[in-house]
Tab-separated table of C-alpha atoms in Angstrom:
chain	number	residue	atom	x	y	z
A	18	MET	CA	0.000	0.000	0.000
A	19	ILE	CA	1.125	3.516	-0.805
A	20	THR	CA	0.037	6.374	1.396
A	21	ASN	CA	-1.051	9.428	-0.534
A	22	PHE	CA	-0.920	12.770	1.194
A	23	ARG	CA	-2.387	16.144	0.211
A	24	VAL	CA	-2.236	19.585	1.822
A	25	GLY	CA	-4.548	22.526	1.176
A	26	GLN	CA	-4.446	26.125	2.334
A	27	GLY	CA	-7.311	28.637	2.518
A	28	PHE	CA	-7.812	32.265	3.472
A	29	ASP	CA	-10.887	34.470	3.860
A	30	VAL	CA	-11.824	37.969	5.027
A	31	HIS	CA	-15.159	39.586	5.852
A	32	ARG	CA	-16.082	43.086	7.004
A	33	LEU	CA	-17.604	43.625	10.469
A	34	VAL	CA	-20.970	45.422	10.437
A	35	GLU	CA	-23.920	46.109	12.701
A	36	GLU	CA	-27.067	44.005	12.697
A	37	ARG	CA	-25.346	40.726	11.796
A	38	LYS	CA	-24.493	37.727	13.967
A	39	LEU	CA	-20.844	36.874	14.505
A	40	ILE	CA	-20.399	33.210	13.655
A	41	LEU	CA	-16.967	31.570	13.698
A	42	CYS	CA	-16.382	27.847	13.185
A	43	GLY	CA	-20.137	27.367	13.380
A	44	VAL	CA	-20.373	28.958	16.852
A	45	GLU	CA	-22.267	32.185	17.512
A	46	ILE	CA	-20.004	34.591	19.404
A	47	PRO	CA	-21.673	37.335	21.474
A	48	TYR	CA	-20.535	40.662	19.987
A	49	GLU	CA	-22.132	43.920	18.866
A	50	LEU	CA	-20.931	43.398	15.284
A	51	GLY	CA	-21.156	40.513	12.862
A	52	LEU	CA	-19.577	39.568	9.559
A	53	LEU	CA	-21.047	40.785	6.290
A	54	GLY	CA	-21.438	38.246	3.522
A	55	HIS	CA	-23.851	36.489	1.205
A	56	SER	CA	-23.968	33.481	3.555
A	57	ASP	CA	-23.474	33.638	7.328
A	58	ALA	CA	-19.945	34.930	6.493
A	59	ASP	CA	-18.139	32.448	8.766
A	60	VAL	CA	-14.575	33.326	7.685
A	61	ALA	CA	-13.042	30.365	9.507
A	62	ILE	CA	-15.199	27.779	7.766
A	63	HIS	CA	-14.803	29.572	4.439
A	64	ALA	CA	-11.015	29.355	4.782
A	65	LEU	CA	-11.364	25.685	5.756
A	66	ILE	CA	-13.540	24.967	2.710
A	67	ASP	CA	-10.961	26.618	0.446
A	68	ALA	CA	-8.220	24.521	2.071
A	69	LEU	CA	-10.211	21.332	1.449
A	70	LEU	CA	-10.942	22.252	-2.146
A	71	GLY	CA	-7.323	23.267	-2.685
A	72	ALA	CA	-5.995	19.973	-1.373
A	73	LEU	CA	-7.762	18.148	-4.199
A	74	ALA	CA	-7.432	20.939	-6.805
A	75	LEU	CA	-11.213	21.422	-6.959
A	76	GLY	CA	-11.279	25.205	-7.261
A	77	ASP	CA	-12.469	27.554	-4.545
A	78	ILE	CA	-15.532	28.351	-2.463
A	79	GLY	CA	-16.678	31.091	-4.855
A	80	GLU	CA	-16.872	28.620	-7.722
A	81	LEU	CA	-18.900	26.099	-5.729
A	82	PHE	CA	-21.111	28.570	-3.831
A	83	PRO	CA	-21.143	31.832	-5.848
A	84	ASP	CA	-22.286	34.933	-3.998
A	85	ASN	CA	-24.566	35.898	-6.889
A	86	ASP	CA	-26.620	32.713	-6.485
A	87	ALA	CA	-29.740	33.282	-4.378
A	88	GLN	CA	-29.752	29.689	-3.060
A	89	TRP	CA	-26.689	30.475	-0.905
A	90	LYS	CA	-28.143	33.708	0.566
A	91	GLY	CA	-27.879	33.419	4.352
A	92	ALA	CA	-26.492	29.869	4.090
A	93	ASP	CA	-25.153	28.172	7.209
A	94	SER	CA	-21.456	27.611	6.492
A	95	THR	CA	-21.446	24.339	8.448
A	96	GLU	CA	-23.908	23.019	5.857
A	97	LEU	CA	-21.638	24.223	3.044
A	98	LEU	CA	-18.730	22.403	4.706
A	99	LYS	CA	-20.790	19.195	4.907
A	100	MET	CA	-21.627	19.536	1.206
A	101	VAL	CA	-17.947	19.876	0.301
A	102	LEU	CA	-17.008	16.851	2.408
A	103	GLY	CA	-19.780	14.922	0.668
A	104	LEU	CA	-18.346	15.514	-2.817
A	105	PRO	CA	-17.418	12.259	-4.577
A	106	GLU	CA	-13.769	13.357	-4.800
A	107	PHE	CA	-13.490	13.174	-0.985
A	108	LYS	CA	-14.773	9.588	-0.639
A	109	LYS	CA	-11.330	7.959	-0.498
A	110	TRP	CA	-9.652	10.710	1.552
A	111	HIS	CA	-9.455	11.080	5.323
A	112	ILE	CA	-8.733	14.322	7.141
A	113	SER	CA	-5.509	13.907	9.068
A	114	ASN	CA	-5.674	17.322	10.706
A	115	ALA	CA	-6.965	20.863	10.283
A	116	ASP	CA	-5.296	24.016	11.578
A	117	ILE	CA	-7.297	27.261	11.615
A	118	THR	CA	-6.115	30.718	12.654
A	119	ILE	CA	-8.642	33.513	13.190
A	120	ILE	CA	-7.232	37.039	13.014
A	121	ALA	CA	-9.287	39.582	14.968
A	122	GLN	CA	-8.492	42.430	17.321
A	123	ARG	CA	-11.914	42.055	18.948
A	124	PRO	CA	-13.760	40.224	20.336
A	125	LYS	CA	-11.440	38.105	22.414
A	126	LEU	CA	-11.922	34.556	21.159
A	127	ALA	CA	-10.022	32.500	23.748
A	128	PRO	CA	-13.201	31.618	25.703
A	129	TYR	CA	-14.794	30.149	22.534
A	130	LYS	CA	-11.936	28.187	20.973
A	131	LYS	CA	-12.861	24.856	22.606
A	132	ALA	CA	-16.504	25.184	21.480
A	133	MET	CA	-15.316	26.023	17.952
A	134	GLN	CA	-13.018	22.996	17.925
A	135	GLN	CA	-15.837	20.740	19.139
A	136	ARG	CA	-18.314	22.121	16.588
A	137	LEU	CA	-15.892	21.565	13.710
A	138	ALA	CA	-15.158	18.038	14.925
A	139	GLU	CA	-18.885	17.301	14.958
A	140	VAL	CA	-19.439	18.718	11.467
A	141	MET	CA	-16.323	17.111	9.963
A	142	GLY	CA	-16.741	13.750	11.683
A	143	ILE	CA	-13.188	13.642	13.057
A	144	PRO	CA	-11.784	13.743	16.600
A	145	ALA	CA	-11.485	17.200	18.143
A	146	GLU	CA	-7.796	16.586	18.829
A	147	CYS	CA	-7.228	16.609	15.056
A	148	ILE	CA	-8.405	20.221	14.830
A	149	ALA	CA	-6.520	23.277	16.031
A	150	VAL	CA	-8.381	26.567	16.387
A	151	LYS	CA	-6.154	29.512	17.181
A	152	ALA	CA	-6.846	33.222	17.513
A	153	THR	CA	-4.466	36.121	17.149
A	154	THR	CA	-4.501	39.885	16.742
A	155	THR	CA	-2.506	42.137	14.463
A	156	GLU	CA	-1.455	44.380	17.371
A	157	LYS	CA	-3.963	47.030	16.216
A	158	LEU	CA	-2.411	47.190	12.732
A	159	GLY	CA	-4.382	46.994	9.483
A	160	PHE	CA	-8.113	46.450	8.952
A	161	THR	CA	-8.308	43.664	11.555
A	162	GLY	CA	-6.429	45.779	14.078
A	163	ARG	CA	-8.834	48.661	13.541
A	164	GLY	CA	-11.776	46.300	14.084
A	165	GLU	CA	-13.066	46.700	10.521
A	166	GLY	CA	-13.075	42.993	9.738
A	167	ILE	CA	-11.941	39.498	10.617
A	168	ALA	CA	-9.646	37.231	8.612
A	169	ALA	CA	-8.970	33.512	8.856
A	170	SER	CA	-6.493	31.086	7.401
A	171	ALA	CA	-6.669	27.317	7.361
A	172	VAL	CA	-4.405	24.421	6.460
A	173	ILE	CA	-5.648	20.877	6.049
A	174	SER	CA	-3.922	17.574	5.428
A	175	LEU	CA	-5.640	14.621	3.762
A	176	VAL	CA	-4.436	11.047	3.572
A	177	THR	CA	-5.526	7.944	1.711
A	178	MET	CA	-4.183	4.446	1.341
A	179	GLU	CA	-3.926	3.164	-2.246
């Protein structure tokens, strides 16, 4: 048997606005601002989806779920993630690990990281210890430092035995 290994990387950014919920990794975070987007704008899951798609050279989230398509308006990003994992191309692959970094000056995310890790594990069907959720600031520099938006990056590794 030969072990095949793939790595994917994803990145996403959304603007913070009033009158929207803040959802990260499928968890609603109490905050006075939320992320603006066609779907629920969960930047962490969007970065994770792009990492998954990238690992198998399947394009990007905008190709699969275009923001000009009304069926994705207000979509729950955990459902989008499940749809991606259900693609036929993923049948023979197993997620070895996922590593997500959320970049936000505010709100402080440390109290929610465990819940985010658990929610992703539930959605992805893998053990929580295979998922890292980290949060960092940009020391008040740039759009994230000014509190104008939140960014996220994700790396994923896939393995299969053939």
